[in-house]
PDB file of C-alpha atoms in Angstrom:
ATOM      1  CA  ASP M   3       3.545 167.622 106.682  1.00  0.00           C
ATOM      2  CA  ILE M   4       0.310 168.777 108.297  1.00  0.00           C
ATOM      3  CA  GLN M   5      -2.212 166.037 108.996  1.00  0.00           C
ATOM      4  CA  MET M   6      -5.951 166.695 108.991  1.00  0.00           C
ATOM      5  CA  THR M   7      -7.971 164.246 111.071  1.00  0.00           C
ATOM      6  CA  GLN M   8     -11.612 164.424 110.046  1.00  0.00           C
ATOM      7  CA  SER M   9     -14.493 162.896 111.980  1.00  0.00           C
ATOM      8  CA  PRO M  10     -16.808 161.159 111.818  1.00  0.00           C
ATOM      9  CA  ALA M  11     -16.090 159.068 108.718  1.00  0.00           C
ATOM     10  CA  SER M  12     -19.811 158.624 108.205  1.00  0.00           C
ATOM     11  CA  LEU M  13     -22.908 160.150 109.646  1.00  0.00           C
ATOM     12  CA  SER M  14     -26.595 159.354 109.397  1.00  0.00           C
ATOM     13  CA  ALA M  15     -28.964 162.173 110.301  1.00  0.00           C
ATOM     14  CA  SER M  16     -32.629 163.120 109.960  1.00  0.00           C
ATOM     15  CA  LEU M  17     -34.076 166.038 108.049  1.00  0.00           C
ATOM     16  CA  GLU M  18     -33.960 169.319 110.008  1.00  0.00           C
ATOM     17  CA  GLU M  19     -31.363 167.845 112.355  1.00  0.00           C
ATOM     18  CA  ILE M  20     -28.212 169.732 113.308  1.00  0.00           C
ATOM     19  CA  VAL M  21     -25.066 168.119 111.873  1.00  0.00           C
ATOM     20  CA  THR M  22     -21.477 168.816 112.908  1.00  0.00           C
ATOM     21  CA  ILE M  23     -18.302 167.593 111.227  1.00  0.00           C
ATOM     22  CA  THR M  24     -14.867 168.304 112.643  1.00  0.00           C
ATOM     23  CA  CYS M  25     -11.277 168.446 111.435  1.00  0.00           C
ATOM     24  CA  GLN M  26      -8.297 168.451 113.740  1.00  0.00           C
ATOM     25  CA  ALA M  27      -5.073 169.897 112.390  1.00  0.00           C
ATOM     26  CA  SER M  28      -1.775 168.423 113.566  1.00  0.00           C
ATOM     27  CA  GLN M  29      -0.346 171.937 113.977  1.00  0.00           C
ATOM     28  CA  ASP M  30      -1.384 175.556 113.787  1.00  0.00           C
ATOM     29  CA  ILE M  31      -2.871 176.435 110.407  1.00  0.00           C
ATOM     30  CA  GLY M  32      -4.481 179.719 111.382  1.00  0.00           C
ATOM     31  CA  ASN M  33      -7.651 180.251 109.379  1.00  0.00           C
ATOM     32  CA  TRP M  34      -6.318 178.472 106.259  1.00  0.00           C
ATOM     33  CA  LEU M  35      -9.094 175.921 106.380  1.00  0.00           C
ATOM     34  CA  SER M  36     -11.855 175.380 103.864  1.00  0.00           C
ATOM     35  CA  TRP M  37     -14.768 172.952 103.575  1.00  0.00           C
ATOM     36  CA  TYR M  38     -16.129 171.236 100.462  1.00  0.00           C
ATOM     37  CA  GLN M  39     -19.208 169.248  99.564  1.00  0.00           C
ATOM     38  CA  GLN M  40     -19.073 166.596  96.874  1.00  0.00           C
ATOM     39  CA  LYS M  41     -22.103 164.899  95.400  1.00  0.00           C
ATOM     40  CA  PRO M  42     -21.863 161.657  93.389  1.00  0.00           C
ATOM     41  CA  GLY M  43     -20.375 162.207  89.962  1.00  0.00           C
ATOM     42  CA  LYS M  44     -19.796 165.912  90.586  1.00  0.00           C
ATOM     43  CA  SER M  45     -16.822 168.137  91.276  1.00  0.00           C
ATOM     44  CA  PRO M  46     -16.369 169.348  94.854  1.00  0.00           C
ATOM     45  CA  GLN M  47     -18.038 172.624  95.775  1.00  0.00           C
ATOM     46  CA  LEU M  48     -16.555 175.194  98.134  1.00  0.00           C
ATOM     47  CA  LEU M  49     -18.749 175.830 101.188  1.00  0.00           C
ATOM     48  CA  ILE M  50     -16.568 177.645 103.719  1.00  0.00           C
ATOM     49  CA  TYR M  51     -13.200 179.390 103.387  1.00  0.00           C
ATOM     50  CA  GLY M  52     -10.992 181.133 105.923  1.00  0.00           C
ATOM     51  CA  ALA M  53     -12.451 178.714 108.512  1.00  0.00           C
ATOM     52  CA  THR M  54     -15.613 180.777 108.977  1.00  0.00           C
ATOM     53  CA  SER M  55     -16.523 182.643 105.758  1.00  0.00           C
ATOM     54  CA  LEU M  56     -19.466 181.413 103.711  1.00  0.00           C
ATOM     55  CA  ALA M  57     -18.737 180.988 100.000  1.00  0.00           C
ATOM     56  CA  ASP M  58     -20.938 182.725  97.452  1.00  0.00           C
ATOM     57  CA  GLY M  59     -24.292 181.083  96.902  1.00  0.00           C
ATOM     58  CA  VAL M  60     -23.982 178.677  99.832  1.00  0.00           C
ATOM     59  CA  PRO M  61     -27.081 178.503 102.057  1.00  0.00           C
ATOM     60  CA  SER M  62     -26.794 180.189 105.429  1.00  0.00           C
ATOM     61  CA  ARG M  63     -27.569 176.940 107.251  1.00  0.00           C
ATOM     62  CA  PHE M  64     -23.895 176.089 106.659  1.00  0.00           C
ATOM     63  CA  SER M  65     -21.387 177.626 109.044  1.00  0.00           C
ATOM     64  CA  GLY M  66     -17.772 177.124 110.032  1.00  0.00           C
ATOM     65  CA  SER M  67     -15.995 177.651 113.315  1.00  0.00           C
ATOM     66  CA  ARG M  68     -12.563 177.293 114.839  1.00  0.00           C
ATOM     67  CA  SER M  69     -11.274 176.491 118.296  1.00  0.00           C
ATOM     68  CA  GLY M  70      -7.500 176.402 118.297  1.00  0.00           C
ATOM     69  CA  THR M  71      -6.523 173.694 115.821  1.00  0.00           C
ATOM     70  CA  GLN M  72      -9.990 172.148 115.707  1.00  0.00           C
ATOM     71  CA  TYR M  73     -12.331 173.227 112.949  1.00  0.00           C
ATOM     72  CA  SER M  74     -16.016 172.463 112.600  1.00  0.00           C
ATOM     73  CA  LEU M  75     -18.613 172.570 109.864  1.00  0.00           C
ATOM     74  CA  LYS M  76     -22.185 172.854 111.075  1.00  0.00           C
ATOM     75  CA  ILE M  77     -25.373 172.339 109.107  1.00  0.00           C
ATOM     76  CA  SER M  78     -28.097 173.907 111.188  1.00  0.00           C
ATOM     77  CA  ARG M  79     -31.115 172.170 109.632  1.00  0.00           C
ATOM     78  CA  LEU M  80     -30.272 169.237 107.374  1.00  0.00           C
ATOM     79  CA  GLN M  81     -31.961 169.235 103.980  1.00  0.00           C
ATOM     80  CA  VAL M  82     -32.191 166.466 101.386  1.00  0.00           C
ATOM     81  CA  GLU M  83     -29.829 168.341  99.051  1.00  0.00           C
ATOM     82  CA  ASP M  84     -27.104 168.344 101.726  1.00  0.00           C
ATOM     83  CA  ILE M  85     -26.452 164.633 101.293  1.00  0.00           C
ATOM     84  CA  GLY M  86     -22.963 163.951 100.036  1.00  0.00           C
ATOM     85  CA  ILE M  87     -19.355 163.708 101.151  1.00  0.00           C
ATOM     86  CA  TYR M  88     -17.707 166.580 102.990  1.00  0.00           C
ATOM     87  CA  TYR M  89     -13.994 167.355 103.060  1.00  0.00           C
ATOM     88  CA  CYS M  90     -11.842 169.834 104.898  1.00  0.00           C
ATOM     89  CA  LEU M  91      -8.631 171.213 103.380  1.00  0.00           C
ATOM     90  CA  GLN M  92      -5.678 172.982 104.937  1.00  0.00           C
ATOM     91  CA  ALA M  93      -3.890 175.395 102.616  1.00  0.00           C
ATOM     92  CA  TYR M  94      -1.598 176.897 105.244  1.00  0.00           C
ATOM     93  CA  SER M  95       1.493 175.197 103.905  1.00  0.00           C
ATOM     94  CA  ALA M  96       2.334 172.791 101.111  1.00  0.00           C
ATOM     95  CA  PRO M  97       1.777 169.946 100.785  1.00  0.00           C
ATOM     96  CA  TYR M  98      -1.844 170.951 101.212  1.00  0.00           C
ATOM     97  CA  THR M  99      -3.885 168.207 102.830  1.00  0.00           C
ATOM     98  CA  PHE M 100      -7.504 167.146 102.756  1.00  0.00           C
ATOM     99  CA  GLY M 101      -9.322 165.365 105.510  1.00  0.00           C
ATOM    100  CA  ALA M 102     -10.383 161.810 104.704  1.00  0.00           C
ATOM    101  CA  GLY M 103     -13.996 162.864 104.201  1.00  0.00           C
ATOM    102  CA  THR M 104     -17.327 162.462 105.957  1.00  0.00           C
ATOM    103  CA  LYS M 105     -20.143 160.652 104.183  1.00  0.00           C
ATOM    104  CA  LEU M 106     -23.432 162.213 105.200  1.00  0.00           C
ATOM    105  CA  GLU M 107     -26.575 160.133 104.719  1.00  0.00           C
ATOM    106  CA  LEU M 108     -30.229 160.522 105.574  1.00  0.00           C
ATOM    107  CA  LYS M 109     -31.600 158.447 108.387  1.00  0.00           C
TER     108      LYS M 109
ATOM    109  CA  GLU V   2     -18.658 182.825  83.774  1.00  0.00           C
ATOM    110  CA  VAL V   3     -15.584 181.084  85.164  1.00  0.00           C
ATOM    111  CA  GLN V   4     -14.847 177.814  83.407  1.00  0.00           C
ATOM    112  CA  LEU V   5     -12.053 175.281  83.813  1.00  0.00           C
ATOM    113  CA  VAL V   6     -11.930 172.497  81.240  1.00  0.00           C
ATOM    114  CA  GLU V   7      -9.471 169.642  81.627  1.00  0.00           C
ATOM    115  CA  SER V   8      -8.307 167.441  78.779  1.00  0.00           C
ATOM    116  CA  GLY V   9      -5.597 164.959  77.861  1.00  0.00           C
ATOM    117  CA  GLY V  10      -6.569 162.001  79.999  1.00  0.00           C
ATOM    118  CA  GLY V  11      -6.844 158.391  78.928  1.00  0.00           C
ATOM    119  CA  LEU V  12      -5.488 154.884  79.327  1.00  0.00           C
ATOM    120  CA  VAL V  13      -1.712 154.637  79.597  1.00  0.00           C
ATOM    121  CA  GLN V  14       0.691 151.811  80.421  1.00  0.00           C
ATOM    122  CA  PRO V  15       2.758 151.867  83.601  1.00  0.00           C
ATOM    123  CA  GLY V  16       5.997 153.748  83.161  1.00  0.00           C
ATOM    124  CA  ARG V  17       4.677 155.892  80.309  1.00  0.00           C
ATOM    125  CA  SER V  18       3.908 159.596  80.244  1.00  0.00           C
ATOM    126  CA  LEU V  19       0.837 161.756  79.797  1.00  0.00           C
ATOM    127  CA  LYS V  20       0.222 165.511  79.746  1.00  0.00           C
ATOM    128  CA  LEU V  21      -2.970 167.047  81.074  1.00  0.00           C
ATOM    129  CA  SER V  22      -4.253 170.500  80.171  1.00  0.00           C
ATOM    130  CA  CYS V  23      -6.725 172.814  81.862  1.00  0.00           C
ATOM    131  CA  LEU V  24      -8.134 175.642  79.746  1.00  0.00           C
ATOM    132  CA  ALA V  25      -9.388 178.569  81.819  1.00  0.00           C
ATOM    133  CA  SER V  26     -11.896 181.213  80.817  1.00  0.00           C
ATOM    134  CA  GLY V  27     -14.079 183.863  82.423  1.00  0.00           C
ATOM    135  CA  PHE V  28     -11.376 185.368  84.609  1.00  0.00           C
ATOM    136  CA  THR V  29      -7.890 186.865  84.335  1.00  0.00           C
ATOM    137  CA  PHE V  30      -5.914 183.622  84.444  1.00  0.00           C
ATOM    138  CA  SER V  31      -2.550 185.331  84.904  1.00  0.00           C
ATOM    139  CA  ASN V  32      -3.698 186.820  88.227  1.00  0.00           C
ATOM    140  CA  TYR V  33      -4.315 183.491  89.951  1.00  0.00           C
ATOM    141  CA  GLY V  34      -2.303 180.575  91.209  1.00  0.00           C
ATOM    142  CA  MET V  35      -3.668 177.209  90.131  1.00  0.00           C
ATOM    143  CA  ASN V  36      -3.755 173.690  91.482  1.00  0.00           C
ATOM    144  CA  TRP V  37      -4.165 170.070  90.421  1.00  0.00           C
ATOM    145  CA  ILE V  38      -6.128 167.751  92.702  1.00  0.00           C
ATOM    146  CA  ARG V  39      -6.918 164.098  92.064  1.00  0.00           C
ATOM    147  CA  GLN V  40      -9.393 161.508  93.266  1.00  0.00           C
ATOM    148  CA  ALA V  41      -8.793 157.792  92.867  1.00  0.00           C
ATOM    149  CA  PRO V  42     -11.934 155.747  92.140  1.00  0.00           C
ATOM    150  CA  GLY V  43     -14.058 155.547  95.280  1.00  0.00           C
ATOM    151  CA  LYS V  44     -11.471 157.430  97.328  1.00  0.00           C
ATOM    152  CA  GLY V  45     -11.023 160.905  98.795  1.00  0.00           C
ATOM    153  CA  LEU V  46      -9.434 164.021  97.425  1.00  0.00           C
ATOM    154  CA  GLU V  47      -5.653 164.348  97.156  1.00  0.00           C
ATOM    155  CA  TRP V  48      -3.893 167.616  96.415  1.00  0.00           C
ATOM    156  CA  VAL V  49      -1.236 167.065  93.726  1.00  0.00           C
ATOM    157  CA  ALA V  50       0.502 170.312  92.805  1.00  0.00           C
ATOM    158  CA  SER V  51       0.306 174.093  92.962  1.00  0.00           C
ATOM    159  CA  ILE V  52       1.754 176.872  90.832  1.00  0.00           C
ATOM    160  CA  SER V  53       1.729 180.608  91.511  1.00  0.00           C
ATOM    161  CA  SER V  54       0.438 183.149  89.012  1.00  0.00           C
ATOM    162  CA  SER V  55       3.873 183.870  87.528  1.00  0.00           C
ATOM    163  CA  SER V  56       5.226 180.318  87.980  1.00  0.00           C
ATOM    164  CA  SER V  57       7.646 181.577  90.631  1.00  0.00           C
ATOM    165  CA  TYR V  58       6.399 179.196  93.299  1.00  0.00           C
ATOM    166  CA  ILE V  59       5.697 175.526  92.617  1.00  0.00           C
ATOM    167  CA  TYR V  60       4.869 172.783  95.097  1.00  0.00           C
ATOM    168  CA  TYR V  61       4.177 169.068  94.811  1.00  0.00           C
ATOM    169  CA  ALA V  62       2.760 166.264  96.892  1.00  0.00           C
ATOM    170  CA  ASP V  63       5.437 163.811  97.985  1.00  0.00           C
ATOM    171  CA  THR V  64       3.649 161.063  96.041  1.00  0.00           C
ATOM    172  CA  VAL V  65       4.333 162.785  92.695  1.00  0.00           C
ATOM    173  CA  LYS V  66       7.481 164.807  93.351  1.00  0.00           C
ATOM    174  CA  GLY V  67      10.143 164.072  90.753  1.00  0.00           C
ATOM    175  CA  ARG V  68       7.637 162.477  88.363  1.00  0.00           C
ATOM    176  CA  PHE V  69       5.050 165.207  87.727  1.00  0.00           C
ATOM    177  CA  THR V  70       5.643 168.759  86.517  1.00  0.00           C
ATOM    178  CA  ILE V  71       3.101 171.535  86.798  1.00  0.00           C
ATOM    179  CA  SER V  72       3.387 174.477  84.415  1.00  0.00           C
ATOM    180  CA  ARG V  73       1.285 177.185  82.845  1.00  0.00           C
ATOM    181  CA  ASP V  74       1.064 179.367  79.756  1.00  0.00           C
ATOM    182  CA  ASN V  75      -0.618 182.621  80.718  1.00  0.00           C
ATOM    183  CA  ALA V  76      -0.838 183.706  77.085  1.00  0.00           C
ATOM    184  CA  LYS V  77      -2.929 180.629  76.352  1.00  0.00           C
ATOM    185  CA  ASN V  78      -4.864 180.656  79.644  1.00  0.00           C
ATOM    186  CA  THR V  79      -3.791 177.066  80.145  1.00  0.00           C
ATOM    187  CA  LEU V  80      -2.496 175.028  83.050  1.00  0.00           C
ATOM    188  CA  TYR V  81      -0.570 171.805  82.468  1.00  0.00           C
ATOM    189  CA  LEU V  82       0.436 168.682  84.341  1.00  0.00           C
ATOM    190  CA  GLN V  83       3.175 166.606  82.745  1.00  0.00           C
ATOM    191  CA  MET V  84       3.099 163.143  84.262  1.00  0.00           C
ATOM    192  CA  THR V  85       5.982 160.711  83.759  1.00  0.00           C
ATOM    193  CA  SER V  86       6.839 157.262  85.136  1.00  0.00           C
ATOM    194  CA  LEU V  87       3.157 156.666  85.727  1.00  0.00           C
ATOM    195  CA  ARG V  88       2.102 154.017  88.230  1.00  0.00           C
ATOM    196  CA  SER V  89      -1.131 152.164  88.817  1.00  0.00           C
ATOM    197  CA  GLU V  90      -1.668 154.262  91.950  1.00  0.00           C
ATOM    198  CA  ASP V  91      -1.806 157.397  89.771  1.00  0.00           C
ATOM    199  CA  THR V  92      -5.119 156.166  88.364  1.00  0.00           C
ATOM    200  CA  ALA V  93      -7.577 158.908  89.267  1.00  0.00           C
ATOM    201  CA  LEU V  94      -9.847 161.697  88.150  1.00  0.00           C
ATOM    202  CA  TYR V  95      -7.681 164.794  87.900  1.00  0.00           C
ATOM    203  CA  TYR V  96      -9.189 168.202  88.614  1.00  0.00           C
ATOM    204  CA  CYS V  97      -7.739 171.633  88.115  1.00  0.00           C
ATOM    205  CA  ALA V  98      -8.926 174.210  90.627  1.00  0.00           C
ATOM    206  CA  ARG V  99      -8.553 177.934  91.201  1.00  0.00           C
ATOM    207  CA  PRO V 100      -7.616 179.042  94.703  1.00  0.00           C
ATOM    208  CA  TYR V 101      -9.375 182.153  95.993  1.00  0.00           C
ATOM    209  CA  GLY V 102     -10.045 181.855  99.690  1.00  0.00           C
ATOM    210  CA  GLY V 103     -10.613 178.193  99.206  1.00  0.00           C
ATOM    211  CA  PHE V 104     -10.672 176.412  95.848  1.00  0.00           C
ATOM    212  CA  ASP V 105     -13.663 178.291  94.524  1.00  0.00           C
ATOM    213  CA  TYR V 106     -13.808 176.891  91.010  1.00  0.00           C
ATOM    214  CA  TRP V 107     -13.112 173.340  89.844  1.00  0.00           C
ATOM    215  CA  GLY V 108     -13.100 171.728  86.447  1.00  0.00           C
ATOM    216  CA  GLN V 109     -15.199 168.690  85.673  1.00  0.00           C
ATOM    217  CA  GLY V 110     -12.144 166.460  85.891  1.00  0.00           C
ATOM    218  CA  VAL V 111     -10.287 164.227  83.440  1.00  0.00           C
ATOM    219  CA  MET V 112      -9.751 160.511  83.983  1.00  0.00           C
ATOM    220  CA  VAL V 113      -6.290 158.965  83.904  1.00  0.00           C
ATOM    221  CA  THR V 114      -6.073 155.187  83.986  1.00  0.00           C
ATOM    222  CA  VAL V 115      -2.677 153.534  84.349  1.00  0.00           C
ATOM    223  CA  SER V 116      -2.872 149.893  83.392  1.00  0.00           C
ATOM    224  CA  SER V 117      -1.155 147.355  81.174  1.00  0.00           C
TER     225      SER V 117
END
């Protein structure tokens, strides 16, 4: 099974700060990587798919990148509404696997 | 508007069975694979099962293989998850989700609590 190692587990950042979250895949997953944001009491929301493509309606301050088997989600200028938990997901091969999540808080 | 509405959750004793449903609307259900994903209280997301549009391809997480069965009725626009031999560790909020790129639409989730 493919393991997704997500870091950091938690992150405290200031408004307008640049935030980066990473996921390391245990093997090649190509671009079959997506990112999700989950707010308390809500269903997860797709942010990035295909490692780098922005989902519909997602602000352009969110971006995704890939370097080999390492994937990153970047928030260019943190806003209050970006607070939540972020997950990566590999859908290259079943069983699909999520990262453990990154809890993003305001400093 | 795409909508996914889960139902069928509740409190069930260990070892018993439960069947979840996910009613889809706002898109051509028969054209899409579908997935079940769960989230234990205070924990992260766990993918559970996947089914292709015509039910030809089905996959399960190791934690539920042999106990859970995913199925669909394209005529009724409904996805199912039959859960048997339930354990306390199956207690979670269960979401259905549509894969398109990533999982672009999710239901609101249905709670399953396994407890005596």
